[in-house]
Structure formats: C-alpha cells, structure tokens
Short mmCIF file of C-alpha atoms in Angstrom, two decimals:
data_model
loop_
_atom_site.label_atom_id
_atom_site.label_comp_id
_atom_site.label_asym_id
_atom_site.label_seq_id
_atom_site.Cartn_x
_atom_site.Cartn_y
_atom_site.Cartn_z
CA MET A 267 74.92 116.12 119.30
CA LEU A 268 77.19 114.44 117.07
CA SER A 269 78.82 117.03 114.87
CA THR A 270 79.15 116.59 111.41
CA ARG A 271 82.29 115.92 110.28
CA VAL A 272 84.06 117.55 107.26
CA ILE A 273 86.35 115.03 105.66
CA PRO A 274 89.41 115.90 103.23
CA THR A 275 90.70 112.87 101.18
CA LEU A 276 93.90 112.45 100.31
CA LEU A 277 94.46 110.48 97.62
CA TRP A 278 97.56 108.05 97.11
CA LYS A 279 99.89 107.32 93.81
CA GLN A 280 102.55 105.86 94.38
CA VAL A 281 104.88 109.20 96.45
CA GLY A 282 102.60 111.18 95.88
CA LEU A 283 98.74 113.44 96.18
CA VAL A 284 97.18 113.25 93.26
CA LYS A 285 93.27 114.35 91.84
CA GLY A 286 91.76 112.34 89.96
CA ALA A 287 88.39 113.29 87.56
CA GLY A 288 85.74 111.19 86.99
CA PHE A 289 88.21 108.25 88.63
CA ASP A 290 90.71 108.76 85.48
CA SER A 291 92.90 111.77 84.31
CA TRP A 292 95.21 111.66 87.91
CA ARG A 293 97.02 115.35 88.43
CA ARG A 294 99.75 114.81 90.85
CA VAL A 295 99.20 117.47 93.45
CA GLY A 296 102.07 117.02 96.05
CA PRO A 297 103.42 114.84 98.80
CA VAL A 298 101.41 113.32 101.26
CA LEU A 299 103.45 114.67 104.29
CA PRO A 300 103.03 118.60 104.36
CA ALA A 301 99.88 118.21 103.15
CA ILE A 302 98.65 115.57 106.62
CA ARG A 303 100.73 117.88 108.94
CA VAL A 304 98.65 120.55 107.23
CA TYR A 305 95.52 118.89 107.95
CA ASN A 306 96.36 118.02 111.43
CA GLN A 307 97.95 121.87 112.48
CA ARG A 308 94.29 123.14 111.21
CA GLU A 309 92.79 120.82 113.22
CA VAL A 310 90.22 118.74 110.74
CA ASP A 311 87.38 116.51 111.89
CA GLU A 312 89.32 113.16 110.75
CA LEU A 313 91.51 111.61 107.07
CA ILE A 314 90.94 110.01 104.60
CA LEU A 315 93.88 108.19 102.72
CA LEU A 316 93.23 106.59 99.78
CA ASP A 317 95.65 104.55 97.88
CA ILE A 318 94.47 104.66 94.17
CA THR A 319 97.46 102.52 92.88
CA ALA A 320 97.51 99.35 95.55
CA GLN A 321 94.75 97.08 94.41
CA GLU A 322 96.19 96.98 90.54
CA THR A 323 99.55 96.24 91.94
CA GLY A 324 99.14 93.13 94.25
CA ASP A 325 101.29 94.17 96.43
CA ASP A 326 100.15 94.53 101.24
CA PRO A 327 99.25 98.26 100.93
CA ASP A 328 102.23 100.43 102.06
CA TYR A 329 102.55 99.87 105.77
CA ASP A 330 106.06 102.13 106.08
CA SER A 331 104.62 105.68 103.98
CA ILE A 332 101.62 104.95 105.94
CA VAL A 333 103.24 104.90 109.80
CA ASP A 334 105.13 108.34 108.02
CA TYR A 335 101.70 109.51 107.85
CA GLY A 336 99.70 108.51 110.96
CA GLN A 337 103.10 110.17 112.81
CA ASP A 338 101.74 113.30 113.08
CA CYS A 339 97.76 112.86 113.41
CA PHE A 340 96.30 113.13 115.34
CA VAL A 341 92.69 113.38 114.67
CA PRO A 342 91.36 109.57 113.32
CA LEU A 343 92.56 108.63 109.66
CA THR A 344 91.36 105.87 107.78
CA TYR A 345 93.41 103.91 105.05
CA GLY A 346 92.00 102.83 101.87
CA GLY A 347 93.36 100.59 98.96
CA GLY A 348 94.16 97.11 98.31
CA VAL A 349 93.11 96.02 101.55
CA ARG A 350 91.85 92.35 100.76
CA ASN A 351 92.55 89.95 103.14
CA ILE A 352 92.60 90.12 107.40
CA THR A 353 96.03 89.61 107.71
CA GLN A 354 96.94 92.98 106.70
CA VAL A 355 94.04 94.69 109.39
CA GLY A 356 96.20 94.68 112.16
CA PRO A 357 99.22 95.63 110.64
CA LEU A 358 97.40 98.25 109.94
CA LEU A 359 95.57 99.52 113.09
CA ARG A 360 99.53 99.20 114.29
CA ALA A 361 100.79 101.79 111.54
CA GLY A 362 98.59 103.82 112.33
CA ALA A 363 95.43 103.82 110.44
CA ASP A 364 92.24 103.72 112.53
CA LYS A 365 90.19 102.55 110.62
CA VAL A 366 89.75 100.65 107.16
CA SER A 367 88.05 101.43 104.43
CA VAL A 368 87.41 97.64 102.05
CA ASN A 369 85.90 98.17 98.62
CA THR A 370 87.51 95.63 95.19
CA ALA A 371 88.03 93.14 97.76
CA ALA A 372 84.77 92.59 99.29
CA TYR A 373 83.23 91.70 96.20
CA ASP A 374 84.76 88.68 95.70
CA THR A 375 85.09 87.99 99.62
CA PRO A 376 82.08 90.22 101.45
CA GLU A 377 83.57 87.85 104.64
CA LEU A 378 86.11 90.25 104.79
CA ILE A 379 83.80 92.52 106.03
CA THR A 380 82.56 89.66 109.00
CA GLN A 381 85.73 89.13 109.53
CA ILE A 382 87.37 92.46 109.75
CA ALA A 383 83.96 93.58 111.92
CA GLN A 384 84.79 90.55 114.23
CA ARG A 385 88.28 91.47 114.49
CA HIS A 386 88.25 95.02 115.63
CA GLY A 387 85.06 96.12 116.14
CA SER A 388 82.12 97.53 112.79
CA GLN A 389 83.33 100.82 113.76
CA CYS A 390 86.41 100.25 112.36
CA VAL A 391 85.74 98.83 109.16
CA VAL A 392 83.98 101.13 106.30
CA VAL A 393 83.02 99.86 103.54
CA SER A 394 83.89 102.03 100.36
CA ILE A 395 81.12 102.08 97.37
CA ASP A 396 82.04 103.50 94.33
CA VAL A 397 79.37 104.08 91.86
CA ARG A 398 78.01 104.31 88.28
CA THR A 399 75.13 104.84 86.80
CA THR A 400 74.20 102.72 84.36
CA ALA A 401 72.07 103.90 80.49
CA SER A 402 69.35 102.12 82.10
CA GLY A 403 69.59 104.26 85.16
CA GLN A 404 71.16 101.94 87.58
CA TRP A 405 72.84 102.87 89.80
CA THR A 406 75.78 100.04 89.79
CA CYS A 407 78.92 98.91 91.80
CA PHE A 408 82.59 99.98 90.04
CA SER A 409 85.45 97.11 91.50
CA HIS A 410 89.47 98.60 90.97
CA ALA A 411 89.41 102.10 91.00
CA GLY A 412 85.91 102.39 89.23
CA SER A 413 87.41 100.14 86.12
CA ARG A 414 84.40 97.12 86.28
CA ASP A 415 81.50 96.96 86.35
CA THR A 416 80.59 94.72 89.57
CA GLY A 417 76.77 94.42 88.34
CA GLN A 418 75.79 94.73 91.71
CA ASP A 419 73.46 97.59 92.35
CA ALA A 420 74.17 100.08 95.33
CA VAL A 421 72.06 100.55 97.42
CA ALA A 422 71.38 96.47 97.62
CA TRP A 423 75.10 96.48 98.17
CA ALA A 424 74.76 98.70 101.22
CA ARG A 425 72.55 97.07 102.76
CA GLU A 426 74.54 93.81 103.11
CA ALA A 427 77.90 95.77 103.25
CA GLU A 428 75.53 97.11 106.63
CA ASP A 429 74.74 93.50 107.47
CA ARG A 430 78.25 91.74 106.94
CA GLY A 431 79.10 94.51 109.56
CA ALA A 432 80.42 97.24 108.15
CA GLY A 433 80.38 100.45 109.94
CA GLU A 434 80.06 103.49 107.73
CA ILE A 435 79.19 103.92 103.80
CA LEU A 436 81.56 105.81 102.18
CA ILE A 437 79.82 106.50 99.35
CA THR A 438 81.37 107.73 95.72
CA SER A 439 80.18 109.56 92.62
CA ILE A 440 82.75 108.39 90.08
CA GLU A 441 80.55 110.70 87.51
CA ARG A 442 81.08 113.91 89.40
CA ASP A 443 84.23 112.61 91.36
CA GLY A 444 86.46 116.03 90.82
CA THR A 445 83.93 117.78 88.67
CA TYR A 446 82.63 120.24 90.73
CA GLN A 447 79.14 119.89 89.81
CA GLY A 448 78.21 118.75 93.93
CA TYR A 449 77.07 115.44 95.02
CA ASP A 450 74.85 113.08 93.72
CA LEU A 451 72.05 113.96 96.17
CA ALA A 452 69.30 111.04 94.62
CA LEU A 453 71.82 108.61 95.26
CA ILE A 454 73.85 110.02 99.18
CA ALA A 455 69.46 109.55 99.66
CA ALA A 456 68.94 106.02 98.49
CA ILE A 457 71.79 104.76 100.34
CA ALA A 458 71.50 107.02 103.30
CA GLU A 459 68.03 105.83 103.91
CA ALA A 460 68.96 102.39 103.19
CA VAL A 461 71.49 101.65 106.11
CA THR A 462 71.36 102.73 110.02
CA ILE A 463 74.73 102.84 109.94
CA PRO A 464 76.73 107.01 108.93
CA VAL A 465 76.88 107.58 105.56
CA ILE A 466 80.08 109.39 104.32
CA ALA A 467 79.42 111.33 101.11
CA SER A 468 81.88 111.85 98.47
CA GLY A 469 82.55 112.85 94.56
CA GLY A 470 81.64 116.35 92.93
CA ALA A 471 81.53 119.14 96.30
CA GLY A 472 82.51 122.26 94.23
CA SER A 473 80.99 124.34 97.02
CA TYR A 474 79.95 124.86 100.80
CA GLN A 475 76.03 123.93 99.56
CA HIS A 476 77.13 121.32 98.42
CA MET A 477 78.33 119.82 101.35
CA VAL A 478 74.93 121.39 103.22
CA ASP A 479 72.83 119.77 100.47
CA ALA A 480 74.58 116.75 101.40
CA ILE A 481 73.82 116.67 104.78
CA LEU A 482 70.30 118.48 104.58
CA GLN A 483 69.21 116.33 100.75
CA GLY A 484 71.29 114.07 101.01
CA GLY A 485 70.83 112.27 104.76
CA ALA A 486 74.18 112.25 104.96
CA SER A 487 76.74 112.20 108.35
CA ALA A 488 79.98 113.87 107.01
CA VAL A 489 81.35 115.10 104.27
CA ALA A 490 84.83 113.75 101.81
CA ALA A 491 86.06 116.14 98.96
CA ALA A 492 89.30 115.97 97.94
CA SER A 493 89.47 118.45 94.68
CA ILE A 494 88.65 121.28 96.50
CA PHE A 495 91.00 121.25 99.55
CA HIS A 496 93.52 120.71 96.71
CA PHE A 497 92.50 123.34 94.26
CA THR A 498 90.51 126.26 95.34
CA GLU A 499 90.97 128.74 98.11
CA LEU A 500 87.94 126.28 100.13
CA THR A 501 88.65 124.52 103.58
CA PRO A 502 87.55 122.45 105.80
CA ARG A 503 87.17 125.60 108.36
CA GLY A 504 85.69 127.12 105.90
CA ALA A 505 82.72 124.40 105.09
CA LYS A 506 82.07 123.79 108.40
CA ASP A 507 81.23 127.82 109.11
CA ALA A 508 78.84 127.17 106.54
CA LEU A 509 77.57 124.53 107.92
CA ALA A 510 77.19 126.19 111.55
CA ASP A 511 75.49 128.89 109.04
CA ALA A 512 72.56 126.44 107.71
CA GLY A 513 71.86 125.12 110.98
CA ILE A 514 74.24 122.36 110.75
CA PRO A 515 76.34 121.19 114.17
CA VAL A 516 79.42 120.91 113.78
CA ARG A 517 83.02 120.86 116.38
CA PRO A 518 84.23 124.38 116.79
CA PRO A 519 87.35 125.24 117.79
CA PHE A 520 88.58 123.58 121.30
CA VAL A 521 89.47 126.92 123.11
CA GLU A 522 91.08 126.28 126.49
CA THR A 523 90.40 128.00 129.81
CA SER A 524 92.88 129.23 131.52
CA SER A 525 91.84 128.44 135.22
CA GLY A 526 92.73 124.45 136.29
CA MET B 175 107.01 110.59 133.79
CA ARG B 176 107.08 106.52 132.80
CA VAL B 177 103.42 105.68 130.78
CA ALA B 178 102.46 102.29 130.06
CA VAL B 179 100.22 102.05 127.52
CA ILE B 180 99.07 98.13 127.78
CA ASP B 181 99.09 95.75 124.78
CA TYR B 182 97.02 93.33 124.64
CA GLY B 183 96.86 92.80 120.92
CA THR B 184 93.97 95.64 120.17
CA GLY B 185 94.12 98.92 117.76
CA ASN B 186 95.60 101.96 116.76
CA LEU B 187 98.23 102.48 119.88
CA GLY B 188 100.49 104.55 118.10
CA SER B 189 99.14 107.69 118.12
CA MET B 190 98.81 107.55 121.45
CA LEU B 191 102.60 106.57 122.13
CA ARG B 192 102.74 109.85 120.36
CA ALA B 193 100.64 111.84 121.87
CA LEU B 194 102.33 111.08 125.01
CA GLU B 195 105.77 111.70 123.27
CA GLU B 196 104.36 115.43 122.32
CA LEU B 197 103.07 116.13 125.93
CA GLY B 198 106.54 114.92 127.13
CA ALA B 199 105.95 111.57 128.73
CA GLN B 200 107.97 108.63 128.88
CA PRO B 201 105.14 106.75 126.60
CA SER B 202 106.32 102.31 126.56
CA LEU B 203 104.00 99.68 125.00
CA ALA B 204 103.67 97.07 127.66
CA THR B 205 103.78 93.67 125.82
CA ALA B 206 103.96 91.54 129.59
CA PRO B 207 102.26 91.86 132.69
CA ASP B 208 106.07 92.10 134.68
CA GLN B 209 106.69 95.24 132.43
CA LEU B 210 103.46 97.53 134.78
CA ALA B 211 106.66 97.41 137.65
CA ARG B 212 108.38 100.00 135.95
CA ALA B 213 105.50 102.32 135.18
CA ASP B 214 104.24 105.60 136.49
CA ARG B 215 100.77 106.03 134.65
CA LEU B 216 98.83 103.18 133.02
CA ILE B 217 96.58 103.14 130.16
CA LEU B 218 94.17 101.05 129.39
CA PRO B 219 93.11 101.37 124.60
CA GLY B 220 90.61 99.14 123.95
CA VAL B 221 89.01 98.47 119.86
CA GLY B 222 86.38 95.48 118.87
CA ASN B 223 84.46 93.90 121.32
CA PHE B 224 84.14 94.13 124.77
CA SER B 225 84.64 90.03 125.51
CA ASP B 226 87.04 89.48 122.62
CA CYS B 227 89.62 91.65 124.85
CA MET B 228 88.42 90.70 127.93
CA ASN B 229 89.31 86.93 126.48
CA ALA B 230 93.14 88.50 125.55
CA LEU B 231 93.58 90.61 129.24
CA THR B 232 92.74 87.20 130.89
CA VAL B 233 95.01 85.15 128.21
CA GLY B 234 97.64 87.55 128.35
CA GLY B 235 97.57 87.15 132.17
CA TRP B 236 96.45 90.92 131.97
CA THR B 237 93.50 91.17 134.54
CA ASP B 238 95.29 90.19 138.31
CA ALA B 239 98.49 92.42 137.17
CA LEU B 240 96.27 95.76 136.94
CA ARG B 241 94.19 94.38 139.97
CA ASP B 242 97.65 94.67 141.49
CA ALA B 243 98.65 97.89 140.20
CA VAL B 244 95.66 99.58 140.76
CA ALA B 245 94.46 98.14 144.10
CA GLU B 246 97.86 97.73 146.14
CA ARG B 247 100.49 100.22 144.35
CA GLY B 248 97.30 102.58 143.85
CA LEU B 249 98.88 103.61 140.24
CA PRO B 250 96.71 105.54 137.78
CA LEU B 251 95.26 104.09 135.04
CA LEU B 252 92.59 105.67 132.21
CA GLY B 253 90.80 103.55 129.98
CA VAL B 254 90.05 104.89 126.77
CA CYS B 255 87.16 103.34 124.72
CA VAL B 256 86.91 98.96 125.06
CA GLY B 257 89.70 100.04 127.34
CA MET B 258 86.75 102.12 130.03
CA GLN B 259 84.18 99.92 129.00
CA LEU B 260 86.93 96.83 130.21
CA LEU B 261 86.58 98.54 133.81
CA ALA B 262 83.01 98.27 134.80
CA SER B 263 81.76 95.10 136.35
CA HIS B 264 80.50 92.86 133.65
CA GLY B 265 79.14 93.77 129.56
CA THR B 266 77.15 92.06 126.83
CA GLU B 267 79.26 92.45 123.94
CA GLY B 268 79.82 88.63 122.34
CA ALA B 269 78.96 87.06 124.70
CA ALA B 270 75.89 84.60 123.98
CA SER B 271 72.31 86.72 124.06
CA GLY B 272 71.46 87.90 127.86
CA ALA B 273 74.55 86.10 128.78
CA MET B 274 77.40 88.97 130.72
CA THR B 275 80.73 88.62 130.59
CA GLN B 276 82.93 89.80 134.06
CA GLY B 277 84.65 92.71 133.65
CA LEU B 278 87.52 94.27 135.62
CA GLY B 279 84.83 95.17 138.02
CA PHE B 280 87.06 98.88 138.65
CA ILE B 281 84.55 101.20 139.01
CA ARG B 282 80.38 99.61 139.27
CA GLY B 283 77.99 99.08 136.37
CA ALA B 284 78.01 97.40 133.48
CA VAL B 285 78.35 98.39 129.16
CA SER B 286 75.29 97.81 127.47
CA HIS B 287 74.72 98.40 123.02
CA LEU B 288 73.14 102.01 123.29
CA ARG B 289 70.33 100.75 121.69
CA MET B 290 69.78 99.40 124.61
CA GLN B 291 69.63 102.06 125.87
CA GLY B 292 67.15 103.88 124.13
CA CYS B 293 69.36 105.52 121.56
CA THR B 294 67.33 106.00 118.04
CA GLU B 295 69.92 108.19 116.37
CA ARG B 296 72.44 106.28 113.81
CA LEU B 297 75.09 104.04 114.89
CA PRO B 298 77.86 103.28 115.88
CA HIS B 299 78.39 106.64 117.39
CA VAL B 300 81.05 107.70 114.54
CA GLY B 301 82.80 111.83 114.66
CA TRP B 302 83.01 114.72 116.60
CA ASN B 303 80.98 115.32 120.29
CA ALA B 304 80.73 117.53 123.27
CA LEU B 305 81.15 116.61 126.71
CA HIS B 306 78.92 117.75 129.32
CA PRO B 307 81.49 117.68 132.59
CA THR B 308 79.29 116.99 135.94
CA GLY B 309 81.22 118.06 137.82
CA ASP B 310 85.08 120.22 138.13
CA ASP B 311 87.38 116.50 138.44
CA PRO B 312 90.63 117.28 137.64
CA LEU B 313 91.39 115.40 134.17
CA LEU B 314 88.93 117.35 132.47
CA ALA B 315 90.26 120.42 134.28
CA GLY B 316 91.01 123.87 131.32
CA ILE B 317 88.55 121.54 129.36
CA PRO B 318 84.68 124.15 129.05
CA ALA B 319 81.72 122.46 128.83
CA GLY B 320 80.62 121.76 125.61
CA THR B 321 84.26 121.03 124.11
CA HIS B 322 84.12 118.10 121.63
CA PHE B 323 86.23 114.58 121.68
CA TYR B 324 86.19 112.10 118.52
CA PHE B 325 82.96 108.98 119.72
CA VAL B 326 83.56 105.75 117.90
CA HIS B 327 80.87 103.27 119.84
CA SER B 328 77.89 101.36 119.78
CA PHE B 329 77.65 100.45 123.50
CA ALA B 330 78.30 102.21 126.67
CA PHE B 331 79.15 102.57 130.72
CA MET B 332 76.22 101.89 133.36
CA ALA B 333 77.77 103.73 136.03
CA GLU B 334 75.60 101.59 139.24
CA ASP B 335 76.56 104.92 141.36
CA PRO B 336 75.64 108.10 139.64
CA ALA B 337 78.92 109.48 141.04
CA SER B 338 81.73 107.69 139.11
CA VAL B 339 79.97 109.48 135.59
CA ILE B 340 82.07 112.61 135.50
CA ALA B 341 81.14 113.22 132.06
CA THR B 342 78.15 112.70 130.31
CA ALA B 343 77.09 113.44 125.86
CA SER B 344 74.03 112.69 124.59
CA HIS B 345 73.82 110.66 121.07
CA GLY B 346 69.18 109.95 120.90
CA VAL B 347 70.18 109.54 124.21
CA SER B 348 72.50 110.56 127.05
CA PHE B 349 75.45 108.17 128.20
CA ALA B 350 78.76 108.00 130.16
CA ALA B 351 81.74 109.33 128.29
CA ALA B 352 84.40 109.69 131.11
CA ILE B 353 83.73 107.92 134.57
CA ARG B 354 86.26 108.02 137.86
CA ARG B 355 86.35 106.06 140.93
CA GLY B 356 89.66 106.61 143.26
CA HIS B 357 92.42 106.94 140.46
CA VAL B 358 90.91 105.22 138.28
CA TRP B 359 89.42 107.72 135.13
CA GLY B 360 88.44 106.12 131.87
CA THR B 361 87.46 108.30 128.59
CA GLN B 362 84.07 106.18 125.85
CA PHE B 363 86.11 109.07 123.69
CA HIS B 364 89.84 109.13 121.80
CA PRO B 365 91.90 111.39 123.71
CA GLU B 366 94.77 110.09 121.69
CA LYS B 367 92.04 111.47 118.17
CA SER B 368 90.95 114.51 119.86
CA SER B 369 93.20 116.56 119.04
CA ARG B 370 94.28 119.59 120.93
CA ALA B 371 92.00 119.10 123.73
CA GLY B 372 92.45 115.11 123.62
CA PHE B 373 96.06 116.41 124.63
CA ARG B 374 94.88 118.64 127.46
CA LEU B 375 93.27 115.84 128.69
CA LEU B 376 96.25 113.29 128.67
CA ARG B 377 97.77 116.56 130.20
CA ASN B 378 95.88 116.81 133.19
CA PHE B 379 96.16 113.38 133.41
CA LEU B 380 99.92 113.06 133.41
CA GLY B 381 99.96 115.78 136.29
CA ASP B 382 99.42 116.25 140.31
CA LEU B 383 96.90 113.93 140.14
CA PRO B 384 95.07 113.11 143.97
CA CYS B 385 95.24 109.07 144.35
#
C-alpha cells in the first residue's frame, strides 16, 4: 500500500534558506546544503526546493547550485522557481531534480504543463498553486510568489492542470503559510475532490495533528511543511510516527536483514 | 566494477551516477553504443513515455548494441522505471489507441496503463510503497519483505511468464515491481532515489550475480 509522504519544503532565496509568513516576511534561516544533507541522512520521503526569487529576476534557474544540492540527495527532489519554458526542464533534470514545479509561468502559458508532460512524463510536472481567499470567499490563484492576483479559481485551475498533464498538485494557502494554524482543510478537500492526481498539502502546518487532518479530512496524498521542521522541535520522523498512530500508512525505516 | 549508465537523453541520471560512486563502483554515462564495450554492468534508466524512449533508443543505435551486450556478451543489465518497461515485448504508451510499440523484448510481456490493469487509486502512483518479493532473488538479498521503495509511474509491466516477476507491489491492484529473466533485471521503482534500501539493491546488482 502506498505510504503517505512527509515532505520538507526548502525555501531558497539567493544564497540561503528562508522562512516565510504569508509570503512576505522572509527570514533567513541558514545555508541550503547542510539542510539537504541532514534531511537525506534522516531519510525523509522527498524534498521540495523552491527558489522564491527566480521568477522575479527572470533569470534561468541556478543550475550550478542545484547540481550541488542534488549531489547528496538520494530521495526525490522537486525543484521550483522561475521555470518558464520547456528548454529549462532537461537541464534541471540533469542538474539533479526529479520533478519540476511550475507556478507563475503556467498561468500565461498553460501549454507548458503539456509540453513538460509529453517530453518528460506527467510524473515530472508538479503544478504549484498558491491560493488566497478573497473578500467574497473565493479561492483565487496568485502568481509571482503570491503577489499577483490571476483571477483564476483554484479548483478550476487544478482541474485544468490535470487535464493538461500535471502529475501532482502542490496546493498552498498563502494566508496560512508560516502561521502554524493548520492547513486550509476546506481548500485541500476541494482540490483533492476535483482531481484524480495526487495532491500535496502545503501552508500552515503547526502540529502533527494538522498533518493527520490534511490526510484524513483534506484527502491529501502528501503533506509538505517548512517552518515547523526548521523552527520547532518537530521532525519528519515524528510526523510519520503521528500519522502511523492515526492509522495512516507511512514508510518505516529500512532495516537490512543480515542474511545474503 | 565499471557500470555504464545508458544516456539516451532522458531524466535525472546524476543521482544514479552518485549512488553508484557511493557504492565504490566506477560509473560512467554511455552516450554512444560503442561505449558499452568496456562495461561490466549496464543500467538502462528511463522516464517519460515508452514510445518516445524506445524511439530514442532506436534512433541512437542502442537497440542492437544492447541486444549484443546482453545476448552475446552476457552482461548483467538493470532497467529502471521506464527502463524496466522497455525490456518488454511491447507497450501501449504513446502509441495510437489500440496500437503497440515494439520494446526490446528481453523479458516477454506487455506494458499497459495501471487503469487498464484495474487500478482505481490516484494516478500517477507516486511515493514510497512496500515491496513483496515472490522468491529469493539475489537482486533483493538483504531486503526484507515490506521494505519501501520510491515509485513514480502510471504504466506497469505485465509479464507473460509469471516466473519473471520477482517482486510485486500494490496500488489498488497488484503489479510487477521487479522482474528478471536470466541476467536481465528490471525495477519499476527507483533504487537511486530509495535511500538506503535502494543502495542495498544496487550493491546486490554490483556483486556476484548468477549469469
């Protein structure tokens, strides 16, 4: 049976990791490489590395840094940030990413999702959707690291992303980001019901129970979290133990048998 | 141990090379078929679509070189993910509806979508899943039943001879997670992305194998 993944998200801005809150106050929390090494040693299920400045500068992804980060990562690595055309994807995969996450560019060029899926497979393209609840109670997608209102309805956009070939949806509540108040369960449930591909819940985790809720109430296939793993004593291992206690299948640590 | 990782233009090969280095092997990317001559082991990776991958192998002149290396020289080969699927006689992905693309044909079987095999769960099948060995194949030595490996795929191998399936996994439906015929192996999961469990499997592949 498929295990539920617990995925640390590393937010990367220029040369360091940062912690966000509501997608604006970015606090520097340290270098990227040691964090990846530690997570790799602790056998996390997967890592998401998001360069939150790449779309601002309009530069290509920082392939050299990604090569360094991918070197010691023996679990799947998703890269996001500034991915705007199909020609960047091959070099990203060569640099060490297993999947790419597209966000801002996909609103202007939704064909990008299809192009990546056709060339590299659906499993390779994660569509990242950042959502704010508007005054009228609508879930609206925001691009450019949460700064620009696209006017797109989140549920409709998730459905379109699946139709265009997305392999997974990473759904982030901008209001909950960095608040420790818990995931936006209604949003996650609406997205998970709208699509048949896996949905990764993101934004707001403050306790292990929040992760259990995202799976059992939200219907997410995986939970991503940044702040709690960087700023509290909570760990991916602890999260998995809590999920297991709630009856959710998780990956046990590997124990080699002595024979053979 | 010289390991040639076949590079026909797909996917993240960096982690496979790094994993093999960590295990003390001398891996290299083979970018042309004549580079297979110096190898002791072959790894056939692959991501994306069966038909595109098969086309790239054919255009690159790999199919004959692989047949020669495997059938004439008896080199152990490990196909990973779509690389495992390419070992089949044929596959349906990327071909016109109802049509088939010819595979390498090293292990008799067909590759089809998990929905066609009865899966009703979310697809792609992405994440860590338990491996259930069907016997005690040397590729899986030291790896207890139930060990988790990383999968990411929507299609799966349906072996003609059930004895070719050395391990299964389950995602709404039981499917072939690892296959073998003679000295040709395939894993639907990614050992190079499966942390310590994957390292153990690759170490087995680099060791003494019955050929």
